[in-house]
Structure formats: structure tokens, C-alpha cells
Coordinates of C-alpha atoms and ligand atoms in Angstrom, one line a residue:
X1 CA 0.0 0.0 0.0
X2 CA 1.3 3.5 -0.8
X3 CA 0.6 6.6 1.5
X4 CA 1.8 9.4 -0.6
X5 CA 0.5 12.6 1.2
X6 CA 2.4 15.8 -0.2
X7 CA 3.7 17.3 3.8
X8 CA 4.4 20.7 3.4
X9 CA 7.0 21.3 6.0
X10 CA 6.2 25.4 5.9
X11 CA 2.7 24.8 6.4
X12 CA 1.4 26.2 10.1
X13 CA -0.8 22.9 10.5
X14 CA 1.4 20.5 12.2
X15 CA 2.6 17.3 10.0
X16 CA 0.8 14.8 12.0
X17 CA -2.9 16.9 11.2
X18 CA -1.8 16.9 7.5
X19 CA -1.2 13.1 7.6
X20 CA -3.9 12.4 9.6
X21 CA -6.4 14.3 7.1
X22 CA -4.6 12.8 4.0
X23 CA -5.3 9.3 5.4
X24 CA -8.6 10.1 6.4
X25 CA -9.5 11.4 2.6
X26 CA -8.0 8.3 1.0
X27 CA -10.3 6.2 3.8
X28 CA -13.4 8.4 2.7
X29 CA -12.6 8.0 -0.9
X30 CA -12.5 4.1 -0.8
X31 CA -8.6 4.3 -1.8
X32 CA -7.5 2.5 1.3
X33 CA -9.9 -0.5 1.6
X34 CA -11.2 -1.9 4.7
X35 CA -9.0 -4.5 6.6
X36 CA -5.6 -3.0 4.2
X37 CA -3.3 -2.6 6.8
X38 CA -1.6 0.7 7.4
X39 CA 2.4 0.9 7.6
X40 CA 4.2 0.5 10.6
X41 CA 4.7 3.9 12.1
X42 CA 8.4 3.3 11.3
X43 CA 8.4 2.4 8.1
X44 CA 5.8 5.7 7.1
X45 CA 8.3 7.7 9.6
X46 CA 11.1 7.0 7.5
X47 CA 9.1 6.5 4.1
X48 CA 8.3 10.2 4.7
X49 CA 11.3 11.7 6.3
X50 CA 9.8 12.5 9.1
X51 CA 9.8 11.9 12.5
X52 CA 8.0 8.8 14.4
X53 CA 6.1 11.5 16.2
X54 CA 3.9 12.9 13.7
X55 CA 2.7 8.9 12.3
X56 CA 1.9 8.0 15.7
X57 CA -0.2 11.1 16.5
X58 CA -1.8 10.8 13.5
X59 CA -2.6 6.9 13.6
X60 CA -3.7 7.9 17.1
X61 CA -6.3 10.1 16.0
X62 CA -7.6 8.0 12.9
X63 CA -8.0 4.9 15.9
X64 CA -9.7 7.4 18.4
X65 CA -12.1 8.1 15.6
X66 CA -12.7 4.7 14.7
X67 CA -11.3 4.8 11.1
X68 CA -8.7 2.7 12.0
X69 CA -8.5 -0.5 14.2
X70 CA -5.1 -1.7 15.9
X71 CA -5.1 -5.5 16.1
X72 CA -2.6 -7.8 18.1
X73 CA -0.3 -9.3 15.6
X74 CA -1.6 -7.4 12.7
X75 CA -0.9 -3.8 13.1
X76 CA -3.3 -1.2 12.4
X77 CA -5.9 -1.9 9.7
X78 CA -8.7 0.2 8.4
X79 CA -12.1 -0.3 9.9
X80 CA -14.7 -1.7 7.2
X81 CA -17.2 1.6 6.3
X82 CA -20.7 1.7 6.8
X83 CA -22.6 2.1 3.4
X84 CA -22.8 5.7 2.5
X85 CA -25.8 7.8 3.8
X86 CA -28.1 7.8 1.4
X87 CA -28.6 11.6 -0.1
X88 CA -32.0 12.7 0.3
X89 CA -33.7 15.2 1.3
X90 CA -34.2 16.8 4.7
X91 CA -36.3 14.1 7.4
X92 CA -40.5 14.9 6.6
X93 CA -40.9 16.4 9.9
X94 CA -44.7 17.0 9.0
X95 CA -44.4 19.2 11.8
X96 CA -47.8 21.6 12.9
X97 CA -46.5 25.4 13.3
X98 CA -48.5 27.9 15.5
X99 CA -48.6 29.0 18.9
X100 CA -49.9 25.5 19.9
X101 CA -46.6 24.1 19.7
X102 CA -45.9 25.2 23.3
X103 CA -47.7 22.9 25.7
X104 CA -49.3 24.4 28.9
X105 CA -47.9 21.8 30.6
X106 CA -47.5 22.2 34.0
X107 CA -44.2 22.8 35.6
X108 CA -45.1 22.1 39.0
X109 CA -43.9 19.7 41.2
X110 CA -40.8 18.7 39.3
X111 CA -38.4 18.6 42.2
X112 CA -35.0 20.1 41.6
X113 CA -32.1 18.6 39.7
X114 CA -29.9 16.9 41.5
X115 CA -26.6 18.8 42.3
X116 CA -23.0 18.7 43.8
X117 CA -23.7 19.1 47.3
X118 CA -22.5 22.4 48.8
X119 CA -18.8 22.2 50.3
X120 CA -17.9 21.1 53.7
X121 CA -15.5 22.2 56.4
X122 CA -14.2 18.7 56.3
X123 CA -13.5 18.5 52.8
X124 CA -10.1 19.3 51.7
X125 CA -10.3 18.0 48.0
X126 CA -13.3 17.8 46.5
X127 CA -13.3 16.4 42.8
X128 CA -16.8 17.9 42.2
X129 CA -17.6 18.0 38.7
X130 CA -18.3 20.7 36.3
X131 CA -15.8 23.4 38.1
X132 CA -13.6 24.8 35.5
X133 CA -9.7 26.4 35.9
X134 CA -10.5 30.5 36.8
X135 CA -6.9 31.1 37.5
X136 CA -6.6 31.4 33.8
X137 CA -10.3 33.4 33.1
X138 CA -9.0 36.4 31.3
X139 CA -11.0 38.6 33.7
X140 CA -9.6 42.2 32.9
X141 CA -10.2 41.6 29.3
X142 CA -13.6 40.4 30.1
X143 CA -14.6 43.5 32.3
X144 CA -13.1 46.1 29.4
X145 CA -15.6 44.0 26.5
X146 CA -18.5 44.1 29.1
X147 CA -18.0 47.6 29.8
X148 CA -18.1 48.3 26.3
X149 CA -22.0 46.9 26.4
X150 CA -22.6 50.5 28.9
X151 CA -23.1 53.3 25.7
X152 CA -26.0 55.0 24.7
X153 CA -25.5 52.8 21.3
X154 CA -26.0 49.5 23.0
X155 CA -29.5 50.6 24.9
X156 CA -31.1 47.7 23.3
X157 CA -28.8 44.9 25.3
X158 CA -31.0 46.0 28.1
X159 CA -34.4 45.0 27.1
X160 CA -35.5 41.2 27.1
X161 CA -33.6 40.3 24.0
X162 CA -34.7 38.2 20.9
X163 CA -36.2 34.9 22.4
X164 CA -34.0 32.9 19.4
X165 CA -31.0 35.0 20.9
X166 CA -29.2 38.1 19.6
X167 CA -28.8 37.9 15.8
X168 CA -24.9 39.6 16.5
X169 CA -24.5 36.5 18.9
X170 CA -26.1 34.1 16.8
X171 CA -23.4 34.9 13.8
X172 CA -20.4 34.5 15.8
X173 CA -21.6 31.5 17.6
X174 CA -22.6 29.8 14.0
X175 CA -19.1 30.7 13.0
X176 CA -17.5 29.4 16.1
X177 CA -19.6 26.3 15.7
X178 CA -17.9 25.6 12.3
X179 CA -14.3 26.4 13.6
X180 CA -14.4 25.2 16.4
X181 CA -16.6 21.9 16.2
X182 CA -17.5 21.2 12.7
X183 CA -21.4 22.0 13.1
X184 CA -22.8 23.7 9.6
X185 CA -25.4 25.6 10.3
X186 CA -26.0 29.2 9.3
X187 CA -26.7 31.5 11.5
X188 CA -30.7 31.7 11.6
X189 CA -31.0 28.0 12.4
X190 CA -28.9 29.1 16.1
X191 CA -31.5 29.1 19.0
X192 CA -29.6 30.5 21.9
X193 CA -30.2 28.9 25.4
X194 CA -29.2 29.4 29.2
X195 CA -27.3 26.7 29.5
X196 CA -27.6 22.7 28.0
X197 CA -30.7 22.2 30.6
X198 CA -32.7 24.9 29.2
X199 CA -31.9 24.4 25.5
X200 CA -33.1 20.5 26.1
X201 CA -36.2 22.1 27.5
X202 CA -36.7 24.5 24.2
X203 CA -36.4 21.0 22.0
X204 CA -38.8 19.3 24.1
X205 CA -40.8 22.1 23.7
X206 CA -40.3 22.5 19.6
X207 CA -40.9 18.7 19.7
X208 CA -44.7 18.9 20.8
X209 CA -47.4 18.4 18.4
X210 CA -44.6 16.6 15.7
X211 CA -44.1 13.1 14.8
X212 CA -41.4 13.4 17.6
X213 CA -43.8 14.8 20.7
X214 CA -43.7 12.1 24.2
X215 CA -47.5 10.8 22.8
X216 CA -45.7 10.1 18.8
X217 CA -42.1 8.0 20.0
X218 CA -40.1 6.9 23.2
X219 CA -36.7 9.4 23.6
X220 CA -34.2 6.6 23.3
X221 CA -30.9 7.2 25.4
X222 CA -27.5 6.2 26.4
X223 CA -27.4 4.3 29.3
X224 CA -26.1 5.9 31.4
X225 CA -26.7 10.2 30.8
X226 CA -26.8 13.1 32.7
X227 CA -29.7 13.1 35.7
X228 CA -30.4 16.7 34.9
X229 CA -31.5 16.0 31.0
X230 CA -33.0 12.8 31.6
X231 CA -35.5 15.0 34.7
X232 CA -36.2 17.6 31.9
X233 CA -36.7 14.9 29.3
X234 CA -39.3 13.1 31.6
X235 CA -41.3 16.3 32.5
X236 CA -42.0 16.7 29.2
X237 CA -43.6 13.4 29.4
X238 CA -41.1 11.5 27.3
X239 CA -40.3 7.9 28.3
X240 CA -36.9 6.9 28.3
X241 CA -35.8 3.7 26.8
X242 CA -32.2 2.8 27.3
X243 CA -29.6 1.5 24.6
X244 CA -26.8 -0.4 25.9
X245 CA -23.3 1.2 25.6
X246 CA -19.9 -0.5 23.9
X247 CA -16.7 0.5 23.9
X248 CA -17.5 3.1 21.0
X249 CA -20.3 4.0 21.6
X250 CA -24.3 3.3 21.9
X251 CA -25.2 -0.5 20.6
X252 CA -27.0 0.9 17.1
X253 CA -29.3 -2.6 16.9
X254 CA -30.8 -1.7 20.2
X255 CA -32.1 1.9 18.6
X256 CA -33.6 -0.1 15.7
X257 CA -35.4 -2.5 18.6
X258 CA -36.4 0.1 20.6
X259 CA -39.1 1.7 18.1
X260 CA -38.1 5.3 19.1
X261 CA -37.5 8.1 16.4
X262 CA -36.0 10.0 18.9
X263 CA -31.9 9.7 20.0
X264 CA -29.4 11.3 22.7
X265 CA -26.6 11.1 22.3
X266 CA -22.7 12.5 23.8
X267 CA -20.9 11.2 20.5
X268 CA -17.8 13.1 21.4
X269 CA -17.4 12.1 25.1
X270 CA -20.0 10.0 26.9
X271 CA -21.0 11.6 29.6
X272 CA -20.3 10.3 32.2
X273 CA -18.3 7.3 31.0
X274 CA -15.9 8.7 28.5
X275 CA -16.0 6.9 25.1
X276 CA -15.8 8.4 22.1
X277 CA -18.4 7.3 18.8
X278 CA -16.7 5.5 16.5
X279 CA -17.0 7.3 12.7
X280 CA -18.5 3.8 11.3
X281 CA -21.4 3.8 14.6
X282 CA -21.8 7.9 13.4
X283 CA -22.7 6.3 10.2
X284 CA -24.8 3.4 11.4
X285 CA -26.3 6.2 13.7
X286 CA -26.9 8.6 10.8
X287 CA -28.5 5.5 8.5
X288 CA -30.6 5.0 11.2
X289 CA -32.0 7.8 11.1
X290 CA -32.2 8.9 7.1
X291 CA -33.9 5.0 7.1
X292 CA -36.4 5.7 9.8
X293 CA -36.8 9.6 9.8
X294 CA -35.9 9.6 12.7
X295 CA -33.8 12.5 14.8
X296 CA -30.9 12.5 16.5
X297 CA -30.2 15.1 19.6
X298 CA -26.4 15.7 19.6
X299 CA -25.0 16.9 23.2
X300 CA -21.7 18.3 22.5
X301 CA -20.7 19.7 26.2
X302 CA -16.9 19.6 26.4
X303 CA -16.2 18.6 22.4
X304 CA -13.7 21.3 22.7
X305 CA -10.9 19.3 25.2
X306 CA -9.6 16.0 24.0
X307 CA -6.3 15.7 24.8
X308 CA -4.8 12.8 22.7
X309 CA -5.2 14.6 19.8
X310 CA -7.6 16.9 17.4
X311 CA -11.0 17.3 18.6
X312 CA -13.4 14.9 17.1
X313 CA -15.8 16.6 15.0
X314 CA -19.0 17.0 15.4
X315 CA -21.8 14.5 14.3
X316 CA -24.1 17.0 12.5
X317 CA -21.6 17.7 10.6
X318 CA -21.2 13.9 8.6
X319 CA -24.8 14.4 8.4
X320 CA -26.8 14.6 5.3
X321 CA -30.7 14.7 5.8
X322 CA -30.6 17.1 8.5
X323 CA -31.5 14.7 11.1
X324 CA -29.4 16.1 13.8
X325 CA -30.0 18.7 16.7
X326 CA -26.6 19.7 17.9
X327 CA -26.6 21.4 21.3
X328 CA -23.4 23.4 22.4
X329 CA -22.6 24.7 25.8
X330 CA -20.1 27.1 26.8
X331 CA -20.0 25.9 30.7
X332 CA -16.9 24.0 29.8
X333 CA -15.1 26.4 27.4
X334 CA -15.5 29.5 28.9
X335 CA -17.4 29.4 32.5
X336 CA -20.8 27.8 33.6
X337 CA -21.9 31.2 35.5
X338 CA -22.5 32.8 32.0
X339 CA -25.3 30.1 31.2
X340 CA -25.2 30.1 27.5
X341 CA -25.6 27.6 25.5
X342 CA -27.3 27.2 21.8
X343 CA -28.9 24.7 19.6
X344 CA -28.4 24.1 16.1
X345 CA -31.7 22.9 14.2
X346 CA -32.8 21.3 11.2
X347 CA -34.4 23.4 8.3
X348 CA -37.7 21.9 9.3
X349 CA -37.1 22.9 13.1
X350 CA -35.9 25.8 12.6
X351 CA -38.8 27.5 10.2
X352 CA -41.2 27.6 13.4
X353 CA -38.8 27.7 16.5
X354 CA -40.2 31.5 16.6
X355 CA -43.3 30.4 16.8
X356 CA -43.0 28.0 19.4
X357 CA -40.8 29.1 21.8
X358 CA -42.5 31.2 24.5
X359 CA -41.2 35.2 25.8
X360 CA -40.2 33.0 28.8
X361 CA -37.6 31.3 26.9
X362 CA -35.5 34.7 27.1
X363 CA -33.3 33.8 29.8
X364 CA -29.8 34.4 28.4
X365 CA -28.6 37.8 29.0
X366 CA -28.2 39.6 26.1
X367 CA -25.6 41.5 27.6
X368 CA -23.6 37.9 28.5
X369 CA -24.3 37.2 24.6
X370 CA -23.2 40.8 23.5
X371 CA -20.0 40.2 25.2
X372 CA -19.0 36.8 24.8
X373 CA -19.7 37.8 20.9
X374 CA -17.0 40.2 21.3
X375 CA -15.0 37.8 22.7
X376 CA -14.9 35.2 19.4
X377 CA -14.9 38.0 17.0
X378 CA -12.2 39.6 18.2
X379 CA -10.4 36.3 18.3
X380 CA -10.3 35.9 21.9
X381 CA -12.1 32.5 22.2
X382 CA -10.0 30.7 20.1
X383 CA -7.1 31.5 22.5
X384 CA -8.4 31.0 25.6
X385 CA -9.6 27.3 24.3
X386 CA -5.9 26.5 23.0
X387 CA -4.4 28.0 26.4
X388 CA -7.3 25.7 28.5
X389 CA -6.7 22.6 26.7
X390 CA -3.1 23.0 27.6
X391 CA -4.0 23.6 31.3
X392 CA -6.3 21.1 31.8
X393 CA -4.5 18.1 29.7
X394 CA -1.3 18.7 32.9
X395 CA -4.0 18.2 34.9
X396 CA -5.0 15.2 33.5
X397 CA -1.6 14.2 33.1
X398 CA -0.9 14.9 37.3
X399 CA -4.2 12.9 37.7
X400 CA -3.0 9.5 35.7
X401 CA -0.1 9.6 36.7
X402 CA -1.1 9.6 40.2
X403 CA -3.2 6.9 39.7
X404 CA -0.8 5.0 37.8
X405 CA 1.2 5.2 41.1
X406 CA -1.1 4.4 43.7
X407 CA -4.3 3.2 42.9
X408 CA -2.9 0.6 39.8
X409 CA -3.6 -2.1 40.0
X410 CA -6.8 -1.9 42.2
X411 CA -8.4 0.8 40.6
X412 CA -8.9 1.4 36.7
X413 CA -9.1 4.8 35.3
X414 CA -12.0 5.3 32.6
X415 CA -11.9 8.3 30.0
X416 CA -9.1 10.0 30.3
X417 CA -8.3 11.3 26.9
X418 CA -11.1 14.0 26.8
X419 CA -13.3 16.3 28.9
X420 CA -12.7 17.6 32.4
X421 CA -13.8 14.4 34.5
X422 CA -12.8 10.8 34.6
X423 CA -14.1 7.9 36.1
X424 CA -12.4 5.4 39.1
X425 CA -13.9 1.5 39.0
X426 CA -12.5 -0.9 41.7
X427 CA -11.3 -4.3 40.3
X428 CA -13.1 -5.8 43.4
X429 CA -13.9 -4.8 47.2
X430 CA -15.9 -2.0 48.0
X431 CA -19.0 -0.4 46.2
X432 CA -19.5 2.8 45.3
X433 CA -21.1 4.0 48.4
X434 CA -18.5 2.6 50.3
X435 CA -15.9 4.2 48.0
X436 CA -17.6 8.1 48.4
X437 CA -18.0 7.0 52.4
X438 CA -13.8 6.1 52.8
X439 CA -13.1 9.1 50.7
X440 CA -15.2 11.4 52.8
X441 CA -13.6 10.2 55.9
X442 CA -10.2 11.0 54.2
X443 CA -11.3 14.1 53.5
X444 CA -11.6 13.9 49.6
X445 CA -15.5 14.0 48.2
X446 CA -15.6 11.7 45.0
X447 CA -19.2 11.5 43.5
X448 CA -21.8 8.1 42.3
X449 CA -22.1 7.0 38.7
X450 CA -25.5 4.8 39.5
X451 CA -27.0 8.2 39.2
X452 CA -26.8 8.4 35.7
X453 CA -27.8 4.8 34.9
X454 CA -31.3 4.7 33.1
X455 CA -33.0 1.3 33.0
X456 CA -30.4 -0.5 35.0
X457 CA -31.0 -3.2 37.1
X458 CA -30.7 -1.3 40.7
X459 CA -29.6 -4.0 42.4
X460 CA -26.2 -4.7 40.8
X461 CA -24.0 -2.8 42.8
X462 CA -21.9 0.5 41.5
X463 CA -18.0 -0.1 42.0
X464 CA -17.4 2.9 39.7
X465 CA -16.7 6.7 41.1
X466 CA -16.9 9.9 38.8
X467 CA -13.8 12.2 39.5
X468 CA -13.8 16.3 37.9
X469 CA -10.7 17.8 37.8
X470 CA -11.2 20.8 36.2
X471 CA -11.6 23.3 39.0
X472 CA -8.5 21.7 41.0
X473 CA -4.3 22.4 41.0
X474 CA -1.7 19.8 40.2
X475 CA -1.0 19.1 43.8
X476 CA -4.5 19.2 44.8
X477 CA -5.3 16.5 42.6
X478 CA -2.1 14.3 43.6
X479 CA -2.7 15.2 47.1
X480 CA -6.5 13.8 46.2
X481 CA -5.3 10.7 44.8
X482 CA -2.7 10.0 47.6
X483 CA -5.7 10.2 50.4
X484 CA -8.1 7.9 48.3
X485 CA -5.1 5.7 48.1
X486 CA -4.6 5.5 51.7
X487 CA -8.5 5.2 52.4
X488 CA -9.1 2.5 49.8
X489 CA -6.2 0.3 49.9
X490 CA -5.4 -0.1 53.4
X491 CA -2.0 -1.4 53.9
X492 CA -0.5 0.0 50.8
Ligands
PLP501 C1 -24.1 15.6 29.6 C2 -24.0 17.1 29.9 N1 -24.4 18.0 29.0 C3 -24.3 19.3 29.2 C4 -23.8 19.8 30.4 C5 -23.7 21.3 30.6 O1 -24.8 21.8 31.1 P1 -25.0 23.4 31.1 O2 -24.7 23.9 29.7 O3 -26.4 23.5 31.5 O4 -24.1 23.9 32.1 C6 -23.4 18.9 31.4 C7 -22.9 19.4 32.7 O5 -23.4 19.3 33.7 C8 -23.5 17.5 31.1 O6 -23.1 16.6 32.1

């Protein structure tokens, strides 16, 4: 097999991105056939001229994706396709428009999501999840683009605001979208929300009276998914039906089974257990839904920090017959405190969200969106991103190798190549309440993963923990990892 990309050495992408894309292309365009068998890192390495480093990063990227599988005794071969999505045209969402979209359903009585509970005295590491660093916010910077908001010129950034979200906003997040994530969508198909919670609520909302509403389909769902969306998901009368998770991602055969026309999905990270979609399950996932008009609901909360390589793009953007929702969140990226997130629709979605999204549905700032705007067009975000990534991939780094040393062999670190969190699972011994209970009394908080388990039998016990690193220092987290050591594995 011959792997003749053209590197060009004065380029400012790096050679292991040009490789990796080159390879990609030739997978895409049926020149490498599934099961051929890709050179040995040395042999492209010296083949090329180049360094070792640039083949491995790149064959790392094309496995993490899925185009690529590595095989004892054979290498790394490429992953068979699925068949191509069939072009058509967009899903027929049949979908009613009018007012009557938004449901007066009632709102009462739906108990409060379940969060991190407030910090203790007793606590001296708590790997809560969801903090982020703020030792690197750019807060001057922030202040000056805020304070520009406070002219005469800007009087409008003090009324309500547009219920889609500001059109200014709208524009640079569409644009940030495509840089950033891969998601094509222009600009008037952005719905702007207050965070991933309340954009899930607009969708449920834009779902009612269409072939997708809770009395039309089941919402099928990972197995295991954030408590806070599967609440919302419920209230809105949905039932949940649960499709079992593999090592790339949801098991597609259980989405055919389970009669729903309605998927979500963390394609990018599983939240909360880590793996990445493979690109041939993106396909099967994609299939599914061109086959079955169904639609998929993309939740793309941290896409921006993978570590082990490029970010993996985005699902709506392999996708063809505008069957995806995309939600993105900038709780990760930038700060949860701002609550903005947004939603990219489909045509069909899109051509009565202002219809059916209620004045209530104005709950993001548009003086937050009027900044944060200023901040990606003046090329800001960007920055701040690559300067993050850095940040939090040491911490990562602090935090396996701490594990590495003291927890190894008892404990097993899951998902740590993207994303601000991680998981712990104990090879055997104690459960997870016990684990969160020894912690505590070592001072260290560590949090349940049961929580997020939909369908699940209850009584198989939880051995696993959920660990966020994002809002702790380098010796915090070692310090953290040192205590749980000495709490879990007595003796050691
Ligand atoms: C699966 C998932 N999606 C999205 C989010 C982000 O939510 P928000 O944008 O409301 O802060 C989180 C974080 O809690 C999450 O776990």
C-alpha cells in the first residue's frame, strides 16, 4: 500500500494533522480499503522523512475516531465503512406550526435537579464535577468587553432580548460552531439557550405536536446520561428507553429494537463514562435515522478538550438529511456562571422555533451574549480554548499519573483522553457507596455513577466513582489521589 501525502513542512498545520487528514481522505474516498493494513509507524516515519512522532499522532487520531483499528499481531488496519448515507432530502418532519406548539404543561412539582452538594469544612479535595480552571479566566479583558455593552449605542442589550437570541450573537456562535466543532449551520438556524438544561427544554418544547412529541415515539438514550436531562426529558412526558453502551459507543441494533425516532446522544465524550463514537457507529447512527426519519439530539458539552489529539468533530456535521440537533454549551469552554448555551436545528425545526418558543424562553442575558460575541470575533475565544486545553491536559496528566502510582492495579481509570472528568472503578472490594464513604472520611469528596444509569437493574451494585478535575491544582489533585489511596487500599 502506498501513502503518498504531499507534507508541506512550511505549512502552520502541524505534520501529524496533514497526515492524519490525508489518510482520512483516501479512507473516505475508498482508496485505502477496509481491513488493508496501514504501515508501521516506522516504516511511514522513515518513508516520509519524518519523525516517528507525527505517524503515531496521527494513527492515534484515525483509531480514536474509529477509522482505524489496531489488532494484536496485525498492526493497524482500516475499519470496514458503513454504506454511505443515502442523499435525500431533509427528514419529513410533518411538523404543525403555531402558537400551539408550546404545551401548557404544567411545571409544578418537578423537584430540583440533583446537584454537587455544597462544600464542607471537612473536605479538603473535592473532585466535584463541572468546576472549571479560573486562574486562567481572562478577567480584565472580560470586564473592558463588558464595559463596552454601557453606551447609549447599545440601549437595546437592556431589554429582554430576541427569544431565538441576539442575531450579532447568533453569527459569531454559528461561525465558532464551524471552527471550532465542525457543526454547519447558518446562523438563523442558532436558538440560543441558558445553559444545555434549558436548551433541552426549548427542544422538548419544539418537539410537541410533531411526529417526535412524548405521545408520537419513546426518547431513546445512552445508558447511562446526565440526571439533569433525563428530569427535563421526563417532564416533558417522554419515556426513556435505554440502549446499551460499547466501547465506541451506543449499541445501534438496540435503537432499531427500541421503536423510538427520537436519540441522545454525547458522541464526542460519553458523559459520564468517557468513550468516544466510533465514525463507522456515526454512520450506522446517521443510517438510522435517514432510514427511519428519525432524529438524533447531539449533546456536544466539552467537544472542545480532547487531549490525545484533534477534537473529534461534530456528528451533525457527517450528516446529510438534516436529522441532527446539535446542542453546544459554553459551561466548559469559557465558564458555567454565564449560562449560555445554543442549539443548532434542522431546516424543518428551525422555520417555526419562533413560533414555538415562548417570551419566557428569554433567559440568556443579552448583555452575556453581546460580550461573549465580542470575545470570538475579536479572536479571543480561540485562545483562551488552545491555552485551556493545555492547562487542563497537565492536569489530567498529574491525575493519571497519580493513579498510575497508587491506585494501579486496584483501581482502573476510565476516559481519560477528553473532557474535564474521569471515572475510578474498583477491580473488586468495595462499592460505590463505600468508596464516596472512605473518601469522605479521608477528607476527599468523590461522586456516584449509579446516578446516571437509566434502565439499569438497581440491584447490581456501582464499583465505579466519577472524579472532575477541572476546578483543582496539580498538587490538589495528587494530594486527592494520595488520600483515596490511603483510604481505599489499606495497607498500601
Ligand atoms: C451531559 C452534559 N451535558 C451538558 C452539560 C452542561 O450543562 P449546562 O450547559 O447547563 O451547564 C453537562 C454538565 O453538567 C453535562 O453533564
Amino acid at each position: 500500500m502506498e501513502l503518498l501525502p504531499l507534507l508541506d513542512h512550511t505549512s502552520s498545520e502541524s505534520l501529524y494533522s496533514q497526515l492524519y487528514r490525508h489518510i482520512r481522505r483516501e479512507i473516505e474516498a475508498g482508496r485505502l480499503a477496509a481491513g488493508s493494513k496501514l504501515p508501521s509507524v516506522r516504516k511511514l516515519a522513515s518513508h516520509l522523512g519524518i519523525s516517528r512522532t507525527p505517524v503515531e499522532a496521527a494513527y492515534q487520531q484515525l483509531l480514536a475516531e474509529g477509522y482505524a483499528e489496531s489488532r494484536p499481531r496485525s498492526g493497524i488496519t482500516i475499519r470496514p465503512s458503513e454504506p454511505d448515507l443515502e442523499r435525500r432530502s431533509p427528514a419529513p418532519l410533518l411538523l404543525s406550526t403555531g402558537n400551539d406548539g408550546v404545551s401548557a404543561r404544567s411545571l409544578s412539582g418537578t423537584g430540583s435537579f440533583p446537584s454537587a452538594p455544597l462544600k464542607q469544612p471537612d473536605i479538603a479535595i473535592d473532585f466535584t464535577y463541572g468546576d472549571v480552571d479560573l486562574n486562567h479566566f481572562p478577567f480584565s479583558l472580560w470586564k473592558r468587553l463588558l464595559g463596552s455593552c454601557f453606551l447609549p449605542e447599545h440601549r437595546d442589550l437592556f431589554r429582554y432580548g430576541d427569544p431565538l437570541g441576539e442575531p450579532g450573537f447568533r453569527e459569531a456562535v454559528a461561525d465558532y460552531a464551524y471552527r471550532a466543532r465542525a457543526v454547519v449551520c447558518p446562523p438563523e438556524r442558532i436558538v440560543v439557550g441558558a445553559g444545555t438544561h434549558h436548551s433541552v427544554e426549548q427542544i422538548c418544547r419544539l418537539l410537541q405536536n410533531t411526529p417526535y412529541s412524548p405521545e408520537a415515539t419513546p426518547f431513546a438514550v445512552e445508558g447511562a446520561i446526565s440526571n439533569g436531562i433525563a428530569s427535563i426529558v421526563r417532564l416533558h412526558g417522554y419515556r426513556l428507553v435505554p440502549l446499551a453502551l460499547e466501547p465506541d459507543g451506543i449499541r445501534i441494533e438496540d435503537l432499531y429494537d427500541s421503536g423510538a425516532r427520537l436519540v441522545y446522544t454525547t458522541p464526542s465524550h460519553q458523559f459520564p463514562h468517557g468513550m468516544v463514537m466510533s465514525v463507522g457507529k456515526r454512520r450506522r447512527l446517521l443510517n438510522w435515522a435517514a432510514e427511519t426519519g428519525g432524529l438524533i439530539v447531539e449533546d456536544d458539552y466539552d467537544g472542545e478538550f480532547r487531549y490525545a489529539g484533534l477534537p473529534i468533530p461534530s456528528l451533525q456535521g457527517l450528516d446529510t438529511a438534516s436529522s441532527v440537533i446539535y446542542m453546544g454549551t459554553f459551561s466548559r469552554a469559557l465558564a458555567p456562571a454565564f449560562r449560555l448555551s445554543y442549539t443548532a436545528l434542522p431546516p424543518a425545526l428551525a422555520e417555526f422555533a419562533r413560533a414555538a418558543l415562548h417570551p419566557f424562553d428569554r433567559l440568556a442575558s443579552p448583555l452575556h451574549q453581546k460580550t461573549l460575541e465580542l470575545f470570538m470575533t475579536q479572536g479571543y475565544m480561540q485562545r483562551h480554548i488552545r491555552k485551556m486545553r493545555s492547562v487542563y491536559q497537565r492536569k489530567l496528566a498529574a491525575l493519571t499519573s497519580a493513579v498510575k502510582h497508587r491506585l494501579e492495579p486496584h483501581f482502573r481509570l476510565i476516559g481519560g483522553s477528553a473532557g474535564l472528568h474521569v471515572l475510578l472503578e474498583a477491580a473488586d472490594g468495595p462499592d460505590e457507596e463505600q468508596l464516596i464513604r472512605l473518601a469522605g472520611e479521608a477528607g476527599v469528596r468523590v461522586y456516584p455513577t449509579s446516578v446516571y444509569r437509566i434502565g439499569d437493574d438497581p440491584e447490581i451494585p456501582s464499583c465505579t466513582v466519577l472524579l472532575g478535575f477541572g476546578g483543582l491544582g496539580e498538587s490538589q489533585i495528587e494530594d486527592g489521589i494520595g488520600r483515596l489511596a490511603n483510604a481505599w487500599i489499606p495497607g498500601r
